[in-house]
mmCIF file with all atom_site columns, C-alpha atoms in Angstrom:
data_model
loop_
_atom_site.group_PDB
_atom_site.id
_atom_site.type_symbol
_atom_site.label_atom_id
_atom_site.label_alt_id
_atom_site.label_comp_id
_atom_site.label_asym_id
_atom_site.label_entity_id
_atom_site.label_seq_id
_atom_site.pdbx_PDB_ins_code
_atom_site.Cartn_x
_atom_site.Cartn_y
_atom_site.Cartn_z
_atom_site.occupancy
_atom_site.B_iso_or_equiv
_atom_site.pdbx_formal_charge
_atom_site.auth_seq_id
_atom_site.auth_comp_id
_atom_site.auth_asym_id
_atom_site.auth_atom_id
_atom_site.pdbx_PDB_model_num
ATOM 1   C CA . MET A 1 1   ? 81.119  -14.795 -25.197 1.00 52.00 ? 1   MET A CA 1
ATOM 2   C CA . ASN A 1 2   ? 78.584  -17.534 -25.787 1.00 56.00 ? 2   ASN A CA 1
ATOM 3   C CA . THR A 1 3   ? 78.230  -20.320 -23.293 1.00 58.00 ? 3   THR A CA 1
ATOM 4   C CA . THR A 1 4   ? 76.767  -23.644 -24.359 1.00 57.00 ? 4   THR A CA 1
ATOM 5   C CA . THR A 1 5   ? 75.234  -25.866 -21.735 1.00 55.00 ? 5   THR A CA 1
ATOM 6   C CA . THR A 1 6   ? 74.893  -29.534 -22.537 1.00 53.00 ? 6   THR A CA 1
ATOM 7   C CA . THR A 1 7   ? 72.432  -31.653 -20.590 1.00 50.00 ? 7   THR A CA 1
ATOM 8   C CA . THR A 1 8   ? 72.947  -35.375 -20.617 1.00 51.00 ? 8   THR A CA 1
ATOM 9   C CA . THR A 1 9   ? 70.030  -37.614 -19.799 1.00 51.00 ? 9   THR A CA 1
ATOM 10  C CA . THR A 1 10  ? 70.836  -41.082 -18.611 1.00 55.00 ? 10  THR A CA 1
ATOM 11  C CA . HIS A 1 11  ? 68.396  -43.939 -18.801 1.00 58.00 ? 11  HIS A CA 1
ATOM 12  C CA . ASP A 1 12  ? 68.178  -46.580 -16.137 1.00 64.00 ? 12  ASP A CA 1
ATOM 13  C CA . PRO A 1 13  ? 67.207  -49.834 -17.909 1.00 69.00 ? 13  PRO A CA 1
ATOM 14  C CA . ALA A 1 14  ? 66.667  -51.623 -14.617 1.00 69.00 ? 14  ALA A CA 1
ATOM 15  C CA . GLY A 1 15  ? 64.298  -48.897 -13.398 1.00 67.00 ? 15  GLY A CA 1
ATOM 16  C CA . GLU A 1 16  ? 62.321  -48.935 -16.631 1.00 70.00 ? 16  GLU A CA 1
ATOM 17  C CA . VAL A 1 17  ? 61.978  -52.717 -16.473 1.00 72.00 ? 17  VAL A CA 1
ATOM 18  C CA . LEU A 1 18  ? 60.859  -52.475 -12.839 1.00 70.00 ? 18  LEU A CA 1
ATOM 19  C CA . ASP A 1 19  ? 58.246  -49.832 -13.727 1.00 71.00 ? 19  ASP A CA 1
ATOM 20  C CA . ALA A 1 20  ? 56.934  -51.997 -16.562 1.00 73.00 ? 20  ALA A CA 1
ATOM 21  C CA . VAL A 1 21  ? 56.725  -55.043 -14.293 1.00 76.00 ? 21  VAL A CA 1
ATOM 22  C CA . LEU A 1 22  ? 54.908  -53.105 -11.577 1.00 73.00 ? 22  LEU A CA 1
ATOM 23  C CA . THR A 1 23  ? 52.459  -51.629 -14.108 1.00 75.00 ? 23  THR A CA 1
ATOM 24  C CA . ALA A 1 24  ? 51.749  -55.044 -15.630 1.00 76.00 ? 24  ALA A CA 1
ATOM 25  C CA . THR A 1 25  ? 51.305  -56.568 -12.168 1.00 79.00 ? 25  THR A CA 1
ATOM 26  C CA . GLY A 1 26  ? 48.879  -53.836 -11.149 1.00 73.00 ? 26  GLY A CA 1
ATOM 27  C CA . ARG A 1 27  ? 46.806  -54.294 -14.276 1.00 73.00 ? 27  ARG A CA 1
ATOM 28  C CA . LEU A 1 28  ? 46.781  -58.061 -13.810 1.00 73.00 ? 28  LEU A CA 1
ATOM 29  C CA . LEU A 1 29  ? 45.615  -57.763 -10.214 1.00 73.00 ? 29  LEU A CA 1
ATOM 30  C CA . LEU A 1 30  ? 42.913  -55.300 -11.239 1.00 65.00 ? 30  LEU A CA 1
ATOM 31  C CA . SER A 1 31  ? 41.725  -57.658 -13.984 1.00 67.00 ? 31  SER A CA 1
ATOM 32  C CA . VAL A 1 32  ? 41.627  -60.604 -11.589 1.00 68.00 ? 32  VAL A CA 1
ATOM 33  C CA . PHE A 1 33  ? 39.704  -58.572 -9.010  1.00 63.00 ? 33  PHE A CA 1
ATOM 34  C CA . THR A 1 34  ? 37.218  -57.360 -11.649 1.00 64.00 ? 34  THR A CA 1
ATOM 35  C CA . LEU A 1 35  ? 36.704  -60.906 -12.948 1.00 64.00 ? 35  LEU A CA 1
ATOM 36  C CA . ALA A 1 36  ? 36.166  -62.250 -9.434  1.00 66.00 ? 36  ALA A CA 1
ATOM 37  C CA . TRP A 1 37  ? 33.714  -59.447 -8.644  1.00 63.00 ? 37  TRP A CA 1
ATOM 38  C CA . TRP A 1 38  ? 31.675  -60.109 -11.773 1.00 62.00 ? 38  TRP A CA 1
ATOM 39  C CA . ALA A 1 39  ? 31.710  -63.829 -10.977 1.00 60.00 ? 39  ALA A CA 1
ATOM 40  C CA . LEU A 1 40  ? 30.150  -63.077 -7.589  1.00 65.00 ? 40  LEU A CA 1
ATOM 41  C CA . LEU A 1 41  ? 27.596  -60.725 -9.122  1.00 64.00 ? 41  LEU A CA 1
ATOM 42  C CA . PHE A 1 42  ? 26.480  -63.197 -11.792 1.00 66.00 ? 42  PHE A CA 1
ATOM 43  C CA . PRO A 1 43  ? 26.745  -66.756 -10.421 1.00 71.00 ? 43  PRO A CA 1
ATOM 44  C CA . MET A 1 44  ? 24.298  -67.955 -13.070 1.00 69.00 ? 44  MET A CA 1
ATOM 45  C CA . ILE A 1 45  ? 27.164  -67.502 -15.549 1.00 74.00 ? 45  ILE A CA 1
ATOM 46  C CA . SER A 1 46  ? 30.272  -68.082 -13.446 1.00 73.00 ? 46  SER A CA 1
ATOM 47  C CA . VAL A 1 47  ? 29.091  -71.339 -11.843 1.00 77.00 ? 47  VAL A CA 1
ATOM 48  C CA . PRO A 1 48  ? 28.214  -73.140 -15.136 1.00 76.00 ? 48  PRO A CA 1
ATOM 49  C CA . ALA A 1 49  ? 31.418  -71.798 -16.700 1.00 79.00 ? 49  ALA A CA 1
ATOM 50  C CA . GLY A 1 50  ? 33.469  -73.095 -13.773 1.00 79.00 ? 50  GLY A CA 1
ATOM 51  C CA . LEU A 1 51  ? 31.755  -76.480 -13.902 1.00 80.00 ? 51  LEU A CA 1
ATOM 52  C CA . SER A 1 52  ? 32.376  -76.711 -17.652 1.00 82.00 ? 52  SER A CA 1
ATOM 53  C CA . VAL A 1 53  ? 36.073  -75.973 -17.225 1.00 83.00 ? 53  VAL A CA 1
ATOM 54  C CA . ALA A 1 54  ? 36.348  -78.458 -14.344 1.00 84.00 ? 54  ALA A CA 1
ATOM 55  C CA . ALA A 1 55  ? 34.549  -81.179 -16.303 1.00 82.00 ? 55  ALA A CA 1
ATOM 56  C CA . GLY A 1 56  ? 36.781  -80.597 -19.319 1.00 82.00 ? 56  GLY A CA 1
ATOM 57  C CA . TRP A 1 57  ? 39.890  -80.679 -17.158 1.00 87.00 ? 57  TRP A CA 1
ATOM 58  C CA . TRP A 1 58  ? 39.039  -83.861 -15.273 1.00 88.00 ? 58  TRP A CA 1
ATOM 59  C CA . PHE A 1 59  ? 36.971  -85.854 -17.769 1.00 83.00 ? 59  PHE A CA 1
ATOM 60  C CA . GLY A 1 60  ? 38.013  -84.497 -21.150 1.00 83.00 ? 60  GLY A CA 1
ATOM 61  C CA . TRP A 1 61  ? 36.706  -81.862 -23.514 1.00 81.00 ? 61  TRP A CA 1
ATOM 62  C CA . PRO A 1 62  ? 33.499  -83.767 -24.488 1.00 84.00 ? 62  PRO A CA 1
ATOM 63  C CA . ALA A 1 63  ? 32.346  -83.610 -20.865 1.00 82.00 ? 63  ALA A CA 1
ATOM 64  C CA . GLY A 1 64  ? 33.142  -79.902 -20.704 1.00 81.00 ? 64  GLY A CA 1
ATOM 65  C CA . VAL A 1 65  ? 31.225  -79.224 -23.914 1.00 84.00 ? 65  VAL A CA 1
ATOM 66  C CA . GLY A 1 66  ? 28.305  -81.287 -22.604 1.00 85.00 ? 66  GLY A CA 1
ATOM 67  C CA . VAL A 1 67  ? 28.121  -79.335 -19.348 1.00 83.00 ? 67  VAL A CA 1
ATOM 68  C CA . ALA A 1 68  ? 28.344  -76.029 -21.245 1.00 81.00 ? 68  ALA A CA 1
ATOM 69  C CA . GLY A 1 69  ? 25.606  -77.136 -23.647 1.00 84.00 ? 69  GLY A CA 1
ATOM 70  C CA . GLY A 1 70  ? 23.374  -78.157 -20.755 1.00 83.00 ? 70  GLY A CA 1
ATOM 71  C CA . ALA A 1 71  ? 23.925  -74.774 -19.105 1.00 81.00 ? 71  ALA A CA 1
ATOM 72  C CA . VAL A 1 72  ? 23.021  -72.930 -22.298 1.00 83.00 ? 72  VAL A CA 1
ATOM 73  C CA . ALA A 1 73  ? 19.916  -75.083 -22.741 1.00 84.00 ? 73  ALA A CA 1
ATOM 74  C CA . GLY A 1 74  ? 18.920  -74.324 -19.159 1.00 81.00 ? 74  GLY A CA 1
ATOM 75  C CA . MET A 1 75  ? 19.293  -70.576 -19.761 1.00 81.00 ? 75  MET A CA 1
ATOM 76  C CA . VAL A 1 76  ? 17.164  -70.793 -22.911 1.00 82.00 ? 76  VAL A CA 1
ATOM 77  C CA . LEU A 1 77  ? 14.517  -72.796 -21.029 1.00 85.00 ? 77  LEU A CA 1
ATOM 78  C CA . TRP A 1 78  ? 14.537  -70.257 -18.194 1.00 82.00 ? 78  TRP A CA 1
ATOM 79  C CA . ARG A 1 79  ? 14.122  -67.427 -20.682 1.00 80.00 ? 79  ARG A CA 1
ATOM 80  C CA . GLY A 1 80  ? 11.174  -69.179 -22.332 1.00 85.00 ? 80  GLY A CA 1
ATOM 81  C CA . LEU A 1 81  ? 9.337   -70.229 -19.154 1.00 87.00 ? 81  LEU A CA 1
ATOM 82  C CA . SER A 1 82  ? 9.826   -67.075 -17.102 1.00 83.00 ? 82  SER A CA 1
ATOM 83  C CA . PRO A 1 83  ? 10.976  -64.054 -19.131 1.00 83.00 ? 83  PRO A CA 1
ATOM 84  C CA . GLN A 1 84  ? 10.175  -61.705 -16.234 1.00 86.00 ? 84  GLN A CA 1
ATOM 85  C CA . THR A 1 85  ? 12.559  -63.385 -13.774 1.00 82.00 ? 85  THR A CA 1
ATOM 86  C CA . PHE A 1 86  ? 15.158  -63.841 -16.523 1.00 79.00 ? 86  PHE A CA 1
ATOM 87  C CA . GLU A 1 87  ? 15.057  -60.115 -17.195 1.00 81.00 ? 87  GLU A CA 1
ATOM 88  C CA . ARG A 1 88  ? 15.160  -59.256 -13.486 1.00 78.00 ? 88  ARG A CA 1
ATOM 89  C CA . TRP A 1 89  ? 18.018  -61.540 -12.489 1.00 77.00 ? 89  TRP A CA 1
ATOM 90  C CA . PHE A 1 90  ? 20.074  -61.770 -15.668 1.00 79.00 ? 90  PHE A CA 1
ATOM 91  C CA . THR A 1 91  ? 19.679  -59.438 -18.643 1.00 81.00 ? 91  THR A CA 1
ATOM 92  C CA . GLY A 1 92  ? 18.451  -56.519 -16.541 1.00 82.00 ? 92  GLY A CA 1
ATOM 93  C CA . ARG A 1 93  ? 21.385  -56.759 -14.133 1.00 83.00 ? 93  ARG A CA 1
ATOM 94  C CA . VAL A 1 94  ? 23.926  -57.169 -16.927 1.00 85.00 ? 94  VAL A CA 1
ATOM 95  C CA . ARG A 1 95  ? 22.443  -54.174 -18.757 1.00 88.00 ? 95  ARG A CA 1
ATOM 96  C CA . SER A 1 96  ? 22.443  -52.047 -15.601 1.00 90.00 ? 96  SER A CA 1
ATOM 97  C CA . ARG A 1 97  ? 26.057  -52.875 -14.737 1.00 88.00 ? 97  ARG A CA 1
ATOM 98  C CA . PHE A 1 98  ? 27.289  -52.252 -18.257 1.00 90.00 ? 98  PHE A CA 1
ATOM 99  C CA . LEU A 1 99  ? 25.433  -48.949 -18.699 1.00 93.00 ? 99  LEU A CA 1
ATOM 100 C CA . THR A 1 100 ? 26.570  -47.756 -15.262 1.00 93.00 ? 100 THR A CA 1
ATOM 101 C CA . TRP A 1 101 ? 30.161  -48.148 -16.380 1.00 91.00 ? 101 TRP A CA 1
ATOM 102 C CA . PHE A 1 102 ? 29.688  -47.086 -20.007 1.00 93.00 ? 102 PHE A CA 1
ATOM 103 C CA . ARG A 1 103 ? 27.603  -43.974 -19.386 1.00 93.00 ? 103 ARG A CA 1
ATOM 104 C CA . TYR A 1 104 ? 28.998  -42.654 -16.131 1.00 95.00 ? 104 TYR A CA 1
ATOM 105 C CA . ARG A 1 105 ? 31.900  -44.315 -14.318 1.00 93.00 ? 105 ARG A CA 1
ATOM 106 C CA . ARG A 1 106 ? 34.364  -44.429 -17.211 1.00 92.00 ? 106 ARG A CA 1
ATOM 107 C CA . ARG A 1 107 ? 33.869  -40.691 -17.942 1.00 93.00 ? 107 ARG A CA 1
ATOM 108 C CA . TRP A 1 108 ? 33.058  -39.333 -14.498 1.00 95.00 ? 108 TRP A CA 1
ATOM 109 C CA . ALA A 1 109 ? 36.421  -37.700 -13.775 1.00 94.00 ? 109 ALA A CA 1
ATOM 110 C CA . THR A 1 110 ? 36.706  -36.258 -17.283 1.00 94.00 ? 110 THR A CA 1
ATOM 111 C CA . MET A 1 111 ? 33.162  -34.855 -17.416 1.00 94.00 ? 111 MET A CA 1
ATOM 112 C CA . THR A 1 112 ? 33.101  -33.356 -13.925 1.00 94.00 ? 112 THR A CA 1
ATOM 113 C CA . THR A 1 113 ? 36.417  -31.659 -14.643 1.00 93.00 ? 113 THR A CA 1
ATOM 114 C CA . ALA A 1 114 ? 35.150  -30.334 -17.980 1.00 92.00 ? 114 ALA A CA 1
ATOM 115 C CA . CYS A 1 115 ? 32.007  -29.017 -16.252 1.00 92.00 ? 115 CYS A CA 1
ATOM 116 C CA . GLY A 1 116 ? 34.086  -27.148 -13.676 1.00 91.00 ? 116 GLY A CA 1
ATOM 117 C CA . LEU A 1 117 ? 33.141  -29.351 -10.724 1.00 93.00 ? 117 LEU A CA 1
ATOM 118 C CA . SER A 1 118 ? 36.658  -30.470 -9.820  1.00 92.00 ? 118 SER A CA 1
ATOM 119 C CA . THR A 1 119 ? 39.077  -28.436 -7.707  1.00 90.00 ? 119 THR A CA 1
ATOM 120 C CA . ARG A 1 120 ? 42.846  -28.151 -7.669  1.00 87.00 ? 120 ARG A CA 1
ATOM 121 C CA . ASP A 1 121 ? 45.257  -27.800 -4.778  1.00 84.00 ? 121 ASP A CA 1
ATOM 122 C CA . GLY A 1 122 ? 48.720  -27.375 -6.179  1.00 82.00 ? 122 GLY A CA 1
ATOM 123 C CA . ASP A 1 123 ? 49.445  -30.383 -8.357  1.00 84.00 ? 123 ASP A CA 1
ATOM 124 C CA . ARG A 1 124 ? 46.517  -32.372 -6.983  1.00 88.00 ? 124 ARG A CA 1
ATOM 125 C CA . THR A 1 125 ? 43.082  -32.519 -8.598  1.00 89.00 ? 125 THR A CA 1
ATOM 126 C CA . PHE A 1 126 ? 40.057  -33.447 -6.502  1.00 93.00 ? 126 PHE A CA 1
ATOM 127 C CA . ILE A 1 127 ? 37.064  -35.090 -8.177  1.00 94.00 ? 127 ILE A CA 1
ATOM 128 C CA . PRO A 1 128 ? 33.549  -35.324 -6.656  1.00 94.00 ? 128 PRO A CA 1
ATOM 129 C CA . ARG A 1 129 ? 32.962  -38.895 -5.544  1.00 95.00 ? 129 ARG A CA 1
ATOM 130 C CA . LEU A 1 130 ? 30.415  -40.895 -7.518  1.00 95.00 ? 130 LEU A CA 1
ATOM 131 C CA . VAL A 1 131 ? 28.298  -42.554 -4.828  1.00 95.00 ? 131 VAL A CA 1
ATOM 132 C CA . SER A 1 132 ? 25.731  -44.581 -6.768  1.00 94.00 ? 132 SER A CA 1
ATOM 133 C CA . VAL A 1 133 ? 24.086  -45.000 -10.152 1.00 95.00 ? 133 VAL A CA 1
ATOM 134 C CA . GLN A 1 134 ? 20.605  -46.344 -10.862 1.00 94.00 ? 134 GLN A CA 1
ATOM 135 C CA . ILE A 1 135 ? 19.769  -47.137 -14.488 1.00 93.00 ? 135 ILE A CA 1
ATOM 136 C CA . GLY A 1 136 ? 16.132  -46.851 -15.562 1.00 91.00 ? 136 GLY A CA 1
ATOM 137 C CA . ASP A 1 137 ? 14.172  -47.197 -18.776 1.00 88.00 ? 137 ASP A CA 1
ATOM 138 C CA . THR A 1 138 ? 14.063  -43.455 -19.452 1.00 93.00 ? 138 THR A CA 1
ATOM 139 C CA . LEU A 1 139 ? 15.639  -41.884 -16.341 1.00 95.00 ? 139 LEU A CA 1
ATOM 140 C CA . ASP A 1 140 ? 19.028  -42.509 -14.737 1.00 95.00 ? 140 ASP A CA 1
ATOM 141 C CA . THR A 1 141 ? 19.644  -41.399 -11.156 1.00 96.00 ? 141 THR A CA 1
ATOM 142 C CA . VAL A 1 142 ? 23.183  -40.525 -10.107 1.00 96.00 ? 142 VAL A CA 1
ATOM 143 C CA . ARG A 1 143 ? 24.248  -39.536 -6.602  1.00 96.00 ? 143 ARG A CA 1
ATOM 144 C CA . ALA A 1 144 ? 27.513  -37.736 -5.933  1.00 96.00 ? 144 ALA A CA 1
ATOM 145 C CA . ARG A 1 145 ? 29.382  -36.275 -2.983  1.00 95.00 ? 145 ARG A CA 1
ATOM 146 C CA . MET A 1 146 ? 30.107  -32.563 -3.257  1.00 95.00 ? 146 MET A CA 1
ATOM 147 C CA . LEU A 1 147 ? 33.606  -31.246 -2.688  1.00 93.00 ? 147 LEU A CA 1
ATOM 148 C CA . PRO A 1 148 ? 34.388  -28.747 0.094   1.00 91.00 ? 148 PRO A CA 1
ATOM 149 C CA . GLY A 1 149 ? 33.418  -25.296 -1.107  1.00 88.00 ? 149 GLY A CA 1
ATOM 150 C CA . HIS A 1 150 ? 30.605  -26.571 -3.323  1.00 91.00 ? 150 HIS A CA 1
ATOM 151 C CA . SER A 1 151 ? 26.961  -25.685 -2.806  1.00 90.00 ? 151 SER A CA 1
ATOM 152 C CA . PRO A 1 152 ? 23.815  -27.105 -4.434  1.00 90.00 ? 152 PRO A CA 1
ATOM 153 C CA . ASP A 1 153 ? 23.786  -24.074 -6.739  1.00 92.00 ? 153 ASP A CA 1
ATOM 154 C CA . THR A 1 154 ? 27.270  -25.024 -7.928  1.00 92.00 ? 154 THR A CA 1
ATOM 155 C CA . TRP A 1 155 ? 25.786  -28.210 -9.392  1.00 94.00 ? 155 TRP A CA 1
ATOM 156 C CA . THR A 1 156 ? 22.408  -26.771 -10.394 1.00 94.00 ? 156 THR A CA 1
ATOM 157 C CA . HIS A 1 157 ? 24.049  -24.116 -12.565 1.00 93.00 ? 157 HIS A CA 1
ATOM 158 C CA . ARG A 1 158 ? 25.923  -26.874 -14.397 1.00 94.00 ? 158 ARG A CA 1
ATOM 159 C CA . ALA A 1 159 ? 22.927  -29.141 -15.030 1.00 94.00 ? 159 ALA A CA 1
ATOM 160 C CA . ASP A 1 160 ? 22.889  -28.362 -18.753 1.00 94.00 ? 160 ASP A CA 1
ATOM 161 C CA . HIS A 1 161 ? 26.631  -28.998 -18.968 1.00 94.00 ? 161 HIS A CA 1
ATOM 162 C CA . LEU A 1 162 ? 26.202  -32.367 -17.256 1.00 95.00 ? 162 LEU A CA 1
ATOM 163 C CA . ALA A 1 163 ? 23.323  -33.351 -19.537 1.00 94.00 ? 163 ALA A CA 1
ATOM 164 C CA . HIS A 1 164 ? 25.356  -32.497 -22.615 1.00 94.00 ? 164 HIS A CA 1
ATOM 165 C CA . GLY A 1 165 ? 28.506  -34.170 -21.312 1.00 93.00 ? 165 GLY A CA 1
ATOM 166 C CA . PHE A 1 166 ? 26.787  -37.434 -20.421 1.00 94.00 ? 166 PHE A CA 1
ATOM 167 C CA . GLY A 1 167 ? 24.625  -37.523 -23.558 1.00 92.00 ? 167 GLY A CA 1
ATOM 168 C CA . ALA A 1 168 ? 21.249  -36.994 -21.885 1.00 93.00 ? 168 ALA A CA 1
ATOM 169 C CA . GLN A 1 169 ? 18.330  -34.853 -22.977 1.00 94.00 ? 169 GLN A CA 1
ATOM 170 C CA . GLN A 1 170 ? 17.988  -33.133 -19.610 1.00 94.00 ? 170 GLN A CA 1
ATOM 171 C CA . ALA A 1 171 ? 19.506  -33.143 -16.138 1.00 95.00 ? 171 ALA A CA 1
ATOM 172 C CA . LYS A 1 172 ? 17.956  -32.023 -12.858 1.00 95.00 ? 172 LYS A CA 1
ATOM 173 C CA . VAL A 1 173 ? 19.928  -31.587 -9.651  1.00 95.00 ? 173 VAL A CA 1
ATOM 174 C CA . LYS A 1 174 ? 18.634  -31.645 -6.086  1.00 94.00 ? 174 LYS A CA 1
ATOM 175 C CA . LEU A 1 175 ? 20.148  -31.884 -2.620  1.00 94.00 ? 175 LEU A CA 1
ATOM 176 C CA . VAL A 1 176 ? 19.405  -35.240 -0.946  1.00 93.00 ? 176 VAL A CA 1
ATOM 177 C CA . GLY A 1 177 ? 21.621  -35.076 2.123   1.00 89.00 ? 177 GLY A CA 1
ATOM 178 C CA . PRO A 1 178 ? 24.517  -33.255 3.785   1.00 91.00 ? 178 PRO A CA 1
ATOM 179 C CA . GLY A 1 179 ? 27.023  -32.718 0.990   1.00 91.00 ? 179 GLY A CA 1
ATOM 180 C CA . LYS A 1 180 ? 25.212  -35.106 -1.352  1.00 95.00 ? 180 LYS A CA 1
ATOM 181 C CA . VAL A 1 181 ? 23.417  -34.270 -4.594  1.00 95.00 ? 181 VAL A CA 1
ATOM 182 C CA . GLU A 1 182 ? 21.204  -36.356 -6.834  1.00 96.00 ? 182 GLU A CA 1
ATOM 183 C CA . ILE A 1 183 ? 21.270  -35.851 -10.596 1.00 96.00 ? 183 ILE A CA 1
ATOM 184 C CA . THR A 1 184 ? 18.376  -37.204 -12.644 1.00 96.00 ? 184 THR A CA 1
ATOM 185 C CA . PHE A 1 185 ? 19.280  -37.675 -16.300 1.00 96.00 ? 185 PHE A CA 1
ATOM 186 C CA . ARG A 1 186 ? 16.383  -37.969 -18.761 1.00 95.00 ? 186 ARG A CA 1
ATOM 187 C CA . ARG A 1 187 ? 17.698  -39.993 -21.673 1.00 88.00 ? 187 ARG A CA 1
ATOM 188 C CA . SER A 1 188 ? 14.473  -40.476 -23.645 1.00 79.00 ? 188 SER A CA 1
ATOM 189 C CA . ASP A 1 189 ? 10.869  -39.356 -23.663 1.00 68.00 ? 189 ASP A CA 1
ATOM 190 C CA . SER A 1 190 ? 8.555   -41.931 -22.102 1.00 56.00 ? 190 SER A CA 1
ATOM 191 C CA . LEU A 1 191 ? 5.559   -40.416 -23.936 1.00 54.00 ? 191 LEU A CA 1
ATOM 192 C CA . VAL A 1 192 ? 6.944   -40.791 -27.457 1.00 51.00 ? 192 VAL A CA 1
ATOM 193 C CA . ASP A 1 193 ? 5.046   -44.016 -28.091 1.00 52.00 ? 193 ASP A CA 1
ATOM 194 C CA . PRO A 1 194 ? 1.272   -43.473 -28.053 1.00 52.00 ? 194 PRO A CA 1
ATOM 195 C CA . VAL A 1 195 ? -0.741  -45.417 -25.502 1.00 51.00 ? 195 VAL A CA 1
ATOM 196 C CA . ILE A 1 196 ? -4.137  -46.750 -26.549 1.00 52.00 ? 196 ILE A CA 1
ATOM 197 C CA . VAL A 1 197 ? -6.632  -46.452 -23.716 1.00 51.00 ? 197 VAL A CA 1
ATOM 198 C CA . ASP A 1 198 ? -9.667  -48.667 -23.913 1.00 52.00 ? 198 ASP A CA 1
ATOM 199 C CA . PHE A 1 199 ? -12.960 -46.873 -23.088 1.00 49.00 ? 199 PHE A CA 1
ATOM 200 C CA . PRO A 1 200 ? -15.739 -49.401 -23.802 1.00 52.00 ? 200 PRO A CA 1
ATOM 201 C CA . HIS A 1 201 ? -18.504 -46.868 -23.140 1.00 53.00 ? 201 HIS A CA 1
ATOM 202 C CA . ILE A 1 202 ? -17.352 -44.477 -25.890 1.00 51.00 ? 202 ILE A CA 1
ATOM 203 C CA . PRO A 1 203 ? -19.083 -45.176 -29.245 1.00 52.00 ? 203 PRO A CA 1
ATOM 204 C CA . GLY A 1 204 ? -16.544 -46.030 -31.896 1.00 50.00 ? 204 GLY A CA 1
ATOM 205 C CA . GLY A 1 205 ? -13.809 -46.698 -29.348 1.00 49.00 ? 205 GLY A CA 1
ATOM 206 C CA . VAL A 1 206 ? -11.599 -49.758 -29.232 1.00 49.00 ? 206 VAL A CA 1
ATOM 207 C CA . GLY A 1 207 ? -13.831 -51.481 -26.701 1.00 53.00 ? 207 GLY A CA 1
ATOM 208 C CA . ASP A 1 208 ? -16.970 -50.660 -28.657 1.00 55.00 ? 208 ASP A CA 1
ATOM 209 C CA . GLN A 1 209 ? -15.508 -52.108 -31.862 1.00 58.00 ? 209 GLN A CA 1
ATOM 210 C CA . LYS A 1 210 ? -14.339 -55.255 -30.048 1.00 59.00 ? 210 LYS A CA 1
ATOM 211 C CA . ALA A 1 211 ? -17.779 -55.765 -28.508 1.00 59.00 ? 211 ALA A CA 1
ATOM 212 C CA . ARG A 1 212 ? -19.439 -55.399 -31.922 1.00 63.00 ? 212 ARG A CA 1
ATOM 213 C CA . LEU A 1 213 ? -17.086 -57.964 -33.457 1.00 59.00 ? 213 LEU A CA 1
ATOM 214 C CA . ASP A 1 214 ? -17.819 -60.383 -30.599 1.00 63.00 ? 214 ASP A CA 1
ATOM 215 C CA . ARG A 1 215 ? -21.539 -60.004 -31.151 1.00 65.00 ? 215 ARG A CA 1
ATOM 216 C CA . GLU A 1 216 ? -21.143 -60.636 -34.906 1.00 63.00 ? 216 GLU A CA 1
ATOM 217 C CA . ARG A 1 217 ? -19.139 -63.801 -34.261 1.00 62.00 ? 217 ARG A CA 1
ATOM 218 C CA . ALA A 1 218 ? -21.698 -65.027 -31.761 1.00 61.00 ? 218 ALA A CA 1
ATOM 219 C CA . ALA A 1 219 ? -24.521 -64.471 -34.266 1.00 58.00 ? 219 ALA A CA 1
#
């Protein structure tokens, strides 16, 4: 005798709508928080943008466009007069923030799990906490908190996996504190471009040639 079991699944439209509303609200709050945080980090952009919007709202769009144009002109003037401070306070900070997210934070959970550095307890997965990221010209420094049961060797033995996962040429791991490791990612070779060293006392060197040209011009 064959017995057929029929399972009926009922959908709750009200529950689905509530879940969608809660998800959308959470994403909206996260977006607002992220926007506010970036506004605090980069007031040289958020303040002129806010003034432009306020001027357009209260005095009409020509005023808003004028304020925005003046802000852009000021940024260009700043870049031309002091490129070092512009790089330090603006482009360098924007680059560092973006690369911190793009290279590490957005893939941290996925990569550490793929490298065998996460642990499971039943249905829960524990991920090592990413403490800090420092972006450099050729080296990036990442600090992470080890999970219970980890040792420095746990991370050292996975250095090649981490380098491959995060797209670096090499990774070195060292212990920098109780339960904290530092991973140095080498992303490019700083010695690829040749450096010309001026030795005036060497015959035929760059300095010797320059001195000869100066003497010829003076004659």
